[in-house]
Short mmCIF file of C-alpha atoms in Angstrom, two decimals:
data_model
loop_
_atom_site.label_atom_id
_atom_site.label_comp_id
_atom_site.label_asym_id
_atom_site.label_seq_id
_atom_site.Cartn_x
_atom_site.Cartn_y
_atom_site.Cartn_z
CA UNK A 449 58.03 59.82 79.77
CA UNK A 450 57.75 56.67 77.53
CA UNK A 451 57.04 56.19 73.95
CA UNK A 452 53.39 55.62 74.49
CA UNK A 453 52.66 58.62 76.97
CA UNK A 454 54.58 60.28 74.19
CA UNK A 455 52.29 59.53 71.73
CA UNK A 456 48.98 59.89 73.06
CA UNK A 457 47.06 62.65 71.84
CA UNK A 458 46.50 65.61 74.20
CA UNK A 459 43.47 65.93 73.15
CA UNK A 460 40.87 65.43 70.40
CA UNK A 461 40.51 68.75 69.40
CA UNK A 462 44.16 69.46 69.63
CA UNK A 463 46.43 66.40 69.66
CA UNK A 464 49.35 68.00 70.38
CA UNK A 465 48.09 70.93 72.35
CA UNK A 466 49.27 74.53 72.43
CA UNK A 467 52.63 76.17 70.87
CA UNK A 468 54.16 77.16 73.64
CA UNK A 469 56.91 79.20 71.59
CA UNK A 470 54.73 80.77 69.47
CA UNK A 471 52.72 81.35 72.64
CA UNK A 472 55.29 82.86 74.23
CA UNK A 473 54.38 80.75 77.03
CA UNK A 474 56.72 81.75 80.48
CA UNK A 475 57.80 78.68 81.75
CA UNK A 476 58.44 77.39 78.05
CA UNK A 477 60.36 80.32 77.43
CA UNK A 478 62.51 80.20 80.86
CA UNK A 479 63.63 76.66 80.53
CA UNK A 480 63.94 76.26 77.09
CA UNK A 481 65.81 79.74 76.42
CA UNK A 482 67.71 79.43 79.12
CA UNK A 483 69.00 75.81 78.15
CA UNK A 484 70.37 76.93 75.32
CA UNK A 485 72.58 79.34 77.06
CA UNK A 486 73.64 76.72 78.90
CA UNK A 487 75.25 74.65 76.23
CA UNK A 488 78.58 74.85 75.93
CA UNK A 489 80.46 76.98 73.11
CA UNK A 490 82.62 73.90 72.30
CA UNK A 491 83.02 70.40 73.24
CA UNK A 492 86.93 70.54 72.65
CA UNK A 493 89.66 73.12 72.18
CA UNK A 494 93.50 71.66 71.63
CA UNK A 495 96.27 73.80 73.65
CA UNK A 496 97.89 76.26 72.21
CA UNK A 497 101.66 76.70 72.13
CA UNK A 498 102.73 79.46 74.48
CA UNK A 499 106.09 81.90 73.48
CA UNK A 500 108.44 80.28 76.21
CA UNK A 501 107.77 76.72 74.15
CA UNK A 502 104.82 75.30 76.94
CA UNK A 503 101.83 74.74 75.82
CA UNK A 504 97.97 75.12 77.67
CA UNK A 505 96.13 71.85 78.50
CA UNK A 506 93.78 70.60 76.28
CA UNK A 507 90.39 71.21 77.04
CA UNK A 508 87.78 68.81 76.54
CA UNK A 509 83.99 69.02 77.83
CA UNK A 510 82.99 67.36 81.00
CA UNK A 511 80.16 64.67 80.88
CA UNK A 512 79.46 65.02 84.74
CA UNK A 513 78.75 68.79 83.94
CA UNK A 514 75.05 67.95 82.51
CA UNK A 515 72.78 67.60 85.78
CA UNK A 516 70.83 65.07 83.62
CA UNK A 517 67.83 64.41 85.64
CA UNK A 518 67.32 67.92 86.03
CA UNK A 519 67.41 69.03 82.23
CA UNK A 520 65.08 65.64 81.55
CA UNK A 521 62.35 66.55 83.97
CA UNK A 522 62.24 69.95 82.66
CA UNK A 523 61.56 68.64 79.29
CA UNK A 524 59.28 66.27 80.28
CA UNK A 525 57.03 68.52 82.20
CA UNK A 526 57.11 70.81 79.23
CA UNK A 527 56.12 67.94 76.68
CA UNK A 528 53.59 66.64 78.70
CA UNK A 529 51.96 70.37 78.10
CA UNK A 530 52.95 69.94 73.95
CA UNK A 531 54.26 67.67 72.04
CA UNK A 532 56.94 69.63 70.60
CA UNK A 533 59.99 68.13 68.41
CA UNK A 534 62.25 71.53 69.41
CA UNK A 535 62.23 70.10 73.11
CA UNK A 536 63.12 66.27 72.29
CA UNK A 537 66.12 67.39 69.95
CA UNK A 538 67.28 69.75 73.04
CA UNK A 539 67.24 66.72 74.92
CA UNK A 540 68.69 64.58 72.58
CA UNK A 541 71.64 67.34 72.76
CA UNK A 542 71.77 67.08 76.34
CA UNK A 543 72.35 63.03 76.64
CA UNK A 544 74.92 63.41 73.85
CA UNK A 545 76.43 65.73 76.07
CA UNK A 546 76.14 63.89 79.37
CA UNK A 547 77.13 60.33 77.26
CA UNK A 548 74.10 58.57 77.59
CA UNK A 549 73.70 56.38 74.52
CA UNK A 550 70.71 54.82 75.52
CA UNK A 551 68.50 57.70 76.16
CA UNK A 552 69.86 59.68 73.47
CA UNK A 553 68.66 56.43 70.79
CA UNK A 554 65.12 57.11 72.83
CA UNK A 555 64.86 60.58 72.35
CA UNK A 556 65.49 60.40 68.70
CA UNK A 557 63.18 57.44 68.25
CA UNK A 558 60.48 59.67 69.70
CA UNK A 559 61.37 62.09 67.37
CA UNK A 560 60.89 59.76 64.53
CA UNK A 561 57.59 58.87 66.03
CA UNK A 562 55.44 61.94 66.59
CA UNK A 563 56.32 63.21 63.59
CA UNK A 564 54.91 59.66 61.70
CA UNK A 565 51.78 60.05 63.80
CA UNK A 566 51.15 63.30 64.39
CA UNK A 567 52.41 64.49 61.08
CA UNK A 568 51.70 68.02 60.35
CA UNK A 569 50.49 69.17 64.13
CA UNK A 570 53.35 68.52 65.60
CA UNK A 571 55.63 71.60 66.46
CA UNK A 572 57.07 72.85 64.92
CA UNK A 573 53.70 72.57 62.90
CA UNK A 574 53.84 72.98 59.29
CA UNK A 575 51.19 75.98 58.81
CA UNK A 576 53.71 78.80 58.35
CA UNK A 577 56.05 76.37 55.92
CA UNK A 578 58.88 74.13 56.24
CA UNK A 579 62.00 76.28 58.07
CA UNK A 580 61.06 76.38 61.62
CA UNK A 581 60.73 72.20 61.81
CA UNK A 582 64.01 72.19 59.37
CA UNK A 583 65.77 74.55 62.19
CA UNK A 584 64.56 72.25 65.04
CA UNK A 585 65.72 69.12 63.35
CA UNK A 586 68.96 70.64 62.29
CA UNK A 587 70.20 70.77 65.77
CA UNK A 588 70.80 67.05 65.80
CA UNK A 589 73.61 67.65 63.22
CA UNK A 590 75.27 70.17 65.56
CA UNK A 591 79.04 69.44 66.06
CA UNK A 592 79.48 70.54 69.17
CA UNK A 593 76.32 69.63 71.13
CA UNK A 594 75.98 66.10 68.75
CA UNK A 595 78.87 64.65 66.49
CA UNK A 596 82.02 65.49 68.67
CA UNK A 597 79.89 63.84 72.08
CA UNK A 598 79.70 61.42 69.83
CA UNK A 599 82.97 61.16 68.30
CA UNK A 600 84.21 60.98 72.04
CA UNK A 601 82.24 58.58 73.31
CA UNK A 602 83.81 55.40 74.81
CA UNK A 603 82.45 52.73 72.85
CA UNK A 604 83.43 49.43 74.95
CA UNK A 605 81.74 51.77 78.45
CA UNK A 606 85.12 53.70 78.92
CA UNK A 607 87.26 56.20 77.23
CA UNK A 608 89.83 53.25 76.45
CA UNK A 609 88.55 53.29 72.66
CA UNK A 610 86.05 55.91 70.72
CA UNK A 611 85.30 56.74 67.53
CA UNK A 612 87.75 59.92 68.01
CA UNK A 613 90.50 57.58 69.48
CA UNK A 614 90.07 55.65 66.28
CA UNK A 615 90.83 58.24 63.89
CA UNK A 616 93.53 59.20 65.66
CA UNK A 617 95.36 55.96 66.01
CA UNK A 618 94.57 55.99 62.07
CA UNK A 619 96.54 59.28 61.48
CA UNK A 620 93.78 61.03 60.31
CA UNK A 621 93.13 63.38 63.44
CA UNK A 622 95.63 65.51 65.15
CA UNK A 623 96.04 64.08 68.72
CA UNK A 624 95.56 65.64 72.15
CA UNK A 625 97.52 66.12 74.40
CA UNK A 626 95.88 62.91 76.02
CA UNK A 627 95.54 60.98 72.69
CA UNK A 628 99.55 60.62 72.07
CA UNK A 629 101.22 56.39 71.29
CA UNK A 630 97.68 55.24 70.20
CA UNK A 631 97.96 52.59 67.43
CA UNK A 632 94.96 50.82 65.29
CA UNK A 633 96.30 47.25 67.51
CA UNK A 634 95.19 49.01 70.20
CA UNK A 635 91.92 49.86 68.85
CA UNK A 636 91.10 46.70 67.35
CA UNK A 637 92.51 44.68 70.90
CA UNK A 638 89.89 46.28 72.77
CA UNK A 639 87.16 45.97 70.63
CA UNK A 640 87.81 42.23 70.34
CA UNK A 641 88.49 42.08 73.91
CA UNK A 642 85.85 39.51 74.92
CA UNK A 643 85.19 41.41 78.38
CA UNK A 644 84.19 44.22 76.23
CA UNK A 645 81.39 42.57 74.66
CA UNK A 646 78.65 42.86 76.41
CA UNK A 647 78.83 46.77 76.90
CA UNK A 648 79.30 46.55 72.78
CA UNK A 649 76.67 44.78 72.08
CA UNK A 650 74.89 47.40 74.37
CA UNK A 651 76.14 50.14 72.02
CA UNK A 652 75.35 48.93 68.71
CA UNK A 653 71.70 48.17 69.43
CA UNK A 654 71.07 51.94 70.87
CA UNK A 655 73.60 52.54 67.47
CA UNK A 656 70.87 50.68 65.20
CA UNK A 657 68.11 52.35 66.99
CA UNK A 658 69.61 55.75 66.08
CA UNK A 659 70.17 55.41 62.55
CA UNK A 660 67.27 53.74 62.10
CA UNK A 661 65.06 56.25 63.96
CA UNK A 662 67.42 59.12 61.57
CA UNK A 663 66.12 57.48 58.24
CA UNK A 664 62.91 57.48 59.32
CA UNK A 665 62.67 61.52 60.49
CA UNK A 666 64.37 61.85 56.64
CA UNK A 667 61.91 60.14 55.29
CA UNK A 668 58.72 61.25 56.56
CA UNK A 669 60.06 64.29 55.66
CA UNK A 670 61.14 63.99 52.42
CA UNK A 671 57.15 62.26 51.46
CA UNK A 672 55.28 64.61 52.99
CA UNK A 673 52.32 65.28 50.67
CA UNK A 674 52.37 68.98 50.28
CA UNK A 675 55.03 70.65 52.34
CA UNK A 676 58.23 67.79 51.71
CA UNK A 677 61.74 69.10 52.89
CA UNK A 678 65.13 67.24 53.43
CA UNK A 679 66.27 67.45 57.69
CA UNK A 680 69.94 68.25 57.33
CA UNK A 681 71.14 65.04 59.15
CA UNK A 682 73.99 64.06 57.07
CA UNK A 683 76.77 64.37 59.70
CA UNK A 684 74.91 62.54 62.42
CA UNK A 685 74.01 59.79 60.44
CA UNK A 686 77.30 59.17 59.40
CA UNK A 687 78.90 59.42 62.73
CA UNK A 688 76.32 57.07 63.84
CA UNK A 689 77.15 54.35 60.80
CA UNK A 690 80.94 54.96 61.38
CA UNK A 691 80.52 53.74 65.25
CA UNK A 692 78.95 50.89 63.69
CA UNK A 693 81.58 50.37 60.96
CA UNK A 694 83.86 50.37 63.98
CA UNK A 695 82.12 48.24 66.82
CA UNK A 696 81.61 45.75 63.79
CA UNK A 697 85.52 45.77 62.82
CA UNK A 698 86.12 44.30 65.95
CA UNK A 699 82.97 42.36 66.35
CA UNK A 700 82.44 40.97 62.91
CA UNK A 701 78.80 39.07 64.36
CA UNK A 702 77.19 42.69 64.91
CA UNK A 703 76.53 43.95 61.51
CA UNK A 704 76.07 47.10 59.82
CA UNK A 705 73.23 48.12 58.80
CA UNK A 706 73.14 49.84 55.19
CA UNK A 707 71.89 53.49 55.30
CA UNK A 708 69.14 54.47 53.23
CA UNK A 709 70.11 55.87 49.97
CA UNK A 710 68.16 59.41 50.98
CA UNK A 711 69.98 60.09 53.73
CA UNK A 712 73.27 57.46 53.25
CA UNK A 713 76.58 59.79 53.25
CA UNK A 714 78.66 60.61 50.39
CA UNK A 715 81.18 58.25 50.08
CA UNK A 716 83.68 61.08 50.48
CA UNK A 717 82.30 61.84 53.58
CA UNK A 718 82.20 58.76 55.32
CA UNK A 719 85.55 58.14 57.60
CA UNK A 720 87.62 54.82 56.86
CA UNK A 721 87.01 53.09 59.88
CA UNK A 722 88.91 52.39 60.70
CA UNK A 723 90.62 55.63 59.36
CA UNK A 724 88.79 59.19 59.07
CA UNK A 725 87.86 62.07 59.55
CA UNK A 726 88.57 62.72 60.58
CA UNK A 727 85.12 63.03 59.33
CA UNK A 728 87.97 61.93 57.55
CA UNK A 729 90.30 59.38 57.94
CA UNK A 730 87.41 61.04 58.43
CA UNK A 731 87.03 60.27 54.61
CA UNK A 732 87.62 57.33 52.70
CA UNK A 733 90.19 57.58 50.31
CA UNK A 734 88.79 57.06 46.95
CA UNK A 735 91.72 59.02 45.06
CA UNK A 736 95.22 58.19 44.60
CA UNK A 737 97.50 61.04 43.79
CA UNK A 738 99.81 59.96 41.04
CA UNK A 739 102.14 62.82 40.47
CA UNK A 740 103.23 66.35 42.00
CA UNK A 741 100.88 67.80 39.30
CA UNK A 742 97.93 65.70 40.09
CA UNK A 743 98.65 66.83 43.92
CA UNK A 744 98.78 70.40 42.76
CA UNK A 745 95.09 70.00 40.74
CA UNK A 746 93.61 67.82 43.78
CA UNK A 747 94.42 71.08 45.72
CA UNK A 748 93.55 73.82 43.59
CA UNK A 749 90.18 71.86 43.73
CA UNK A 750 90.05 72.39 47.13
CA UNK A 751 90.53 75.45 47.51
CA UNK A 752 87.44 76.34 44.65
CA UNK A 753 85.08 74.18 47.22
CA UNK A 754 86.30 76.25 50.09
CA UNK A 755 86.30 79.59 47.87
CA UNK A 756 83.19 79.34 46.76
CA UNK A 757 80.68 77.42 49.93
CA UNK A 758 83.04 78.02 53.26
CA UNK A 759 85.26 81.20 51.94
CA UNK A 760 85.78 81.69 56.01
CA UNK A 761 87.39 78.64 56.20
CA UNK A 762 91.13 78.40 57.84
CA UNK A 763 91.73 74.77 56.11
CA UNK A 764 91.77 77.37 52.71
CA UNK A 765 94.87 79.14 53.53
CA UNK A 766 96.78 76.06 54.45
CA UNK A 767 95.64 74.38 51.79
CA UNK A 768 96.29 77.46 49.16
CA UNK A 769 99.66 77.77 51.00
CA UNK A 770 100.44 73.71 50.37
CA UNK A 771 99.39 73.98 47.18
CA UNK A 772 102.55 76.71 46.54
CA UNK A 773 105.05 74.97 47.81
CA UNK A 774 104.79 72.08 45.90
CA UNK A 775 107.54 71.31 43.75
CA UNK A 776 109.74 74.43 45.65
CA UNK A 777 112.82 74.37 47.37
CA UNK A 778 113.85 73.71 50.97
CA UNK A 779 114.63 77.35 51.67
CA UNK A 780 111.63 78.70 50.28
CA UNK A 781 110.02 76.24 52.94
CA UNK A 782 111.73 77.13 55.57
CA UNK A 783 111.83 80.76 54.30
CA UNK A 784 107.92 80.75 54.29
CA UNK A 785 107.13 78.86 58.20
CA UNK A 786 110.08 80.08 59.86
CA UNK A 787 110.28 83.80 58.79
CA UNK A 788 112.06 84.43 62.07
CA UNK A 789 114.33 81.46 62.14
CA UNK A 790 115.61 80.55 58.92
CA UNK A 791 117.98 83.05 58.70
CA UNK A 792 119.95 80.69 61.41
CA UNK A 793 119.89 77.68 59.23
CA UNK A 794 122.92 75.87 58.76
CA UNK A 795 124.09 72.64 57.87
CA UNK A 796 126.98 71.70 60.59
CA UNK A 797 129.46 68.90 59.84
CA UNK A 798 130.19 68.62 63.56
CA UNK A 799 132.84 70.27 65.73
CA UNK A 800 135.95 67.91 64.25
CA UNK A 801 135.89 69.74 61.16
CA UNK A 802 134.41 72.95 61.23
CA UNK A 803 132.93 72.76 58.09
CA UNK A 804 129.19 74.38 57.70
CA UNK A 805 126.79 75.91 54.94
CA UNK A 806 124.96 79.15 55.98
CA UNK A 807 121.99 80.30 55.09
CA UNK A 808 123.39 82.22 52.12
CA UNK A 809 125.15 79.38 50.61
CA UNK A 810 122.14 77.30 50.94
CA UNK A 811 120.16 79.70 49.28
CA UNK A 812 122.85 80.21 46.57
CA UNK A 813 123.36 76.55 46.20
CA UNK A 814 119.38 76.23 45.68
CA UNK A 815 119.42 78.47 42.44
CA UNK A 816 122.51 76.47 41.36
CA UNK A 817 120.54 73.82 38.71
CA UNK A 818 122.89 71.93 36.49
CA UNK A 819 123.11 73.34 33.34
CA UNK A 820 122.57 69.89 31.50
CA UNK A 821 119.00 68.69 29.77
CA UNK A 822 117.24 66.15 32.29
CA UNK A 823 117.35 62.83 31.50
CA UNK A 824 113.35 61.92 29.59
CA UNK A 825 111.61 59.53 31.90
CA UNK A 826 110.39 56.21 29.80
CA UNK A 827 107.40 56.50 31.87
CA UNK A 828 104.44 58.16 30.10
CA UNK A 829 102.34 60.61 32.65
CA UNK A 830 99.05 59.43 32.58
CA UNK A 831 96.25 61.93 31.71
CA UNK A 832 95.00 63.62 34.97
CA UNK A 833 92.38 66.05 35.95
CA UNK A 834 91.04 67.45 39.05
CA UNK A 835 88.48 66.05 41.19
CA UNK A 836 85.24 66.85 41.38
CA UNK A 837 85.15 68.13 45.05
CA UNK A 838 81.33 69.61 45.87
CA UNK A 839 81.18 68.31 49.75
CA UNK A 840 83.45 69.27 52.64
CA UNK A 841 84.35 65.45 53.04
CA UNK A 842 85.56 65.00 49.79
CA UNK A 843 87.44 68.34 49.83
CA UNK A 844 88.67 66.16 53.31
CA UNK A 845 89.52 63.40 51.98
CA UNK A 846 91.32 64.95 49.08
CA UNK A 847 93.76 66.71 51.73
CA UNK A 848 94.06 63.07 52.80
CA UNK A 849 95.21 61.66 49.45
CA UNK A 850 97.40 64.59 48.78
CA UNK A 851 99.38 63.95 52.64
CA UNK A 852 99.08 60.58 51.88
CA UNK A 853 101.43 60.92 48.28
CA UNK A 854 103.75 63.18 49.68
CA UNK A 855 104.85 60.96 52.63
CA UNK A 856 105.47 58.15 50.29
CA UNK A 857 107.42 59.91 47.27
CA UNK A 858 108.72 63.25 49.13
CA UNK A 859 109.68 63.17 52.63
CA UNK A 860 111.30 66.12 53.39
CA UNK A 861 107.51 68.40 51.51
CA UNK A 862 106.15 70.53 54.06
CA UNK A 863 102.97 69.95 52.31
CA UNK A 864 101.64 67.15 54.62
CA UNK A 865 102.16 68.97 57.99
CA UNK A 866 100.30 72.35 56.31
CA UNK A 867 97.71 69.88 54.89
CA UNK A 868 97.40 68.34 58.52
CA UNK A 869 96.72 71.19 60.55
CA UNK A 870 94.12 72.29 57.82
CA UNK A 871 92.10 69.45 58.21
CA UNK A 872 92.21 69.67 62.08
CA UNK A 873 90.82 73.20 61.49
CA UNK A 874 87.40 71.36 59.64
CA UNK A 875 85.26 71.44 62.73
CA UNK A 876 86.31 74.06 64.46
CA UNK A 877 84.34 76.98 65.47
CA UNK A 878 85.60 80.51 65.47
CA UNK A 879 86.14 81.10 68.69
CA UNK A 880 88.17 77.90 68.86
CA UNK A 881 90.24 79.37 65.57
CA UNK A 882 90.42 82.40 67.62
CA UNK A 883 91.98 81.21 70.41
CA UNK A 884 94.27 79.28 68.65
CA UNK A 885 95.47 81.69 65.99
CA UNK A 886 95.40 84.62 68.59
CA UNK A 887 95.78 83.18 71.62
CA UNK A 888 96.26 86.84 73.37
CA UNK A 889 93.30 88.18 72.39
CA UNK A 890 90.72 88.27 75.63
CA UNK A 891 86.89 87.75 73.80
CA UNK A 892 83.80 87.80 75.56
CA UNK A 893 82.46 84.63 75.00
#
């Protein structure tokens, strides 16, 4: 169906024709229904360390799963009954899925357009109030069924470098099992690769077509006379400008456009690109930790975002447990991750001597301080206080920052592995933390 078929009125009397969902209409109902069962529970899931030390594989959602065509003419025969914005975001969802830039920059062009033209008749109509379009549109900022295909798609028209792969090769992202030796060279070699630039080029136009088509769904929202609402959209629409930011990087001639200031990311939750994101770097790093008691505030900011908007979150106990060891001993590390190990520790001098420390000497030579003042430090602390952390990408970031200060002025702190494996945890759903933290457990999903 193109733009123009889209957009012509079914009708005089009804331009968009009948609800078919609030019609319960069958066939409506059977496909549409039904396609949402049929999208997966998760795009990823890492493997999971096993007791005998092997590990499961990685598993990572196949493109060639989507039947494409099929899912596309059973939308289109639908919307050529109603135009209906619930059944373009579902296929929107469905080329993300299948990694189909092109049509996915056309689907959410057309929702940009029938809601400019057709305004409040489109359906989700606007009669009953705001939520049910706000629900509809919400689905493009799904992580598993939009940002991770997105995150994952192969930028240059293979895997060889992604927006994922970037993040990775930044440090930001814990790797697959299939992500392991990627560098930032490698990134930036193939996106300057001049064999690559056609299929970029490609890219960045259906890229700009996306965000553009984005700002436009926020703001014919956001002005709408008498029933105005803000689409959450804020994680697609900065994946989409960090793709940009990182097709640009390497091709310097394809710029980026700016993002409107309505629905332009917080800084804190835009990824370095090349960093991220994870989201981060996924984040940019704004803040520069300056001491172990600026680390410690940074965190206990953290955890008062995560206590108070995402209290389910497993980032908050990593971070919470970070935050205490800071500034503790060795043992007490190793005492608190390896409950059932450290009781082996030793330090061994080797065979030729037969010297060693146990684990009772260590822990008697950890209480031993010297009984002398410390020497004052010439160095005045400067004033510090915590940061204001009110989004999950700045709480991100922060992590970041925090790893960041501890590799560079205290190797041996557990802090930036916990900190990590916390951030890794951001956009994960349960079932994913479920198999992970329980891998045992046999759920119904």
């Amino acid at each position: 169906m193109t733009l123009d078929e889209l957009l012509t009125p079914l009708s005089d009397a009804a331009p968009c024709g009948p609800d078919l969902d609030a019609t319960m209409d069958a066939g409506y109902e059977d496909y549409y229904f039904g396609a949402l069962g049929r999208l997966p529970a998760y795009y990823y899931r890492p493997g999971v360390e096993r007791p005998d030390g092997t590990a499961s594989h990685d598993m990572v959602f196949d493109s060639g799963e989507v039947d494409i065509n099929a899912e596309r003419r059973a939308i289109e025969t639908l919307l050529s009954r109603s135009r209906d914005i619930r059944l373009l975001v579902l296929l929107a969802q469905w080329e993300a899925l299948a990694g189909r830039i092109d049509p996915l920059a056309d689907a959410i062009e057309g929702i940009a357009a029938l809601i400019e033209t057709f305004g409040d008749t489109v359906h989700p109509n606007l009669s009953d109030g705001t939520s049910a379009r706000r629900d509809a549109l919400g689905d493009l900022n799904s992580q598993i069924t939009m940002i991770q295909p997105l995150q994952f798609l192969g930028l240059t028209g293979t895997d060889e470098v992604s927006l994922r792969k970037i993040r990775v090769a930044s440090g930001a992202v814990t790797p697959l099992q299939s992500e392991q030796d990627l560098t930032p060279g490698m990134m930036s070699d193939a996106l300057s690769d001049p064999g690559n630039k056609k299929r970029l080029e490609v890219n960045h136009g259906a890229l700009r077509r996306m965000a553009d088509a984005l700002a436009r769904i926020s703001k014919a929202c956001q002005t709408h006379t008498t029933a105005a609402f803000t689409p959450s959209l804020d994680l697609v629409t900065s994946t989409v400008q960090e793709m940009l930011a990182a097709i640009s990087s390497g091709r310097p001639e394809l710029s980026v456009p700016e993002a409107p200031a309505d629905t332009a990311p917080d800084p804190a939750q835009a990824d370095t690109l090349p960093d991220s994101t994870d989201a981060a770097a996924d984040t940019p790093l704004a803040l520069t930790i300056s001491s172990h008691d600026h680390a410690r505030l940074t965190l206990e900011a953290c955890e008062h975002y995560y206590r108070r908007n995402e209290p389910s979150s497993a980032a908050l106990l990593l971070v919470t447990q970070a935050r205490l060891l800071i500034g503790r001993p060795l043992i007490e590390a190793l005492e608190t991750l390896l409950p059932d190990k450290a009781g082996q520790a030793i330090v061994d001098f080797g065979p030729q001597t037969g010297f060693a420390l146990n684990i009772d000497r260590l822990r008697q030579l950890t209480d031993s301080a010297p009984q002398s003042t410390p020497p004052q430090s010439d160095t005045q602390e400067p004033d510090i206080s915590p940061p204001d952390i009110d989004t999950g990408g700045a709480a991100a970031g922060a992590m970041r920052a925090v790893e960041i200060y501890f590799q560079k002025a205290e190797r041996s702190s557990p802090v930036p592995i916990l900190l990590q494996r916390a951030r890794s945890y951001l956009e994960r759903d349960f079932q994913s933390l479920v198999d992970e933290l329980v891998p045992s457990v046999e759920t119904n999903s």
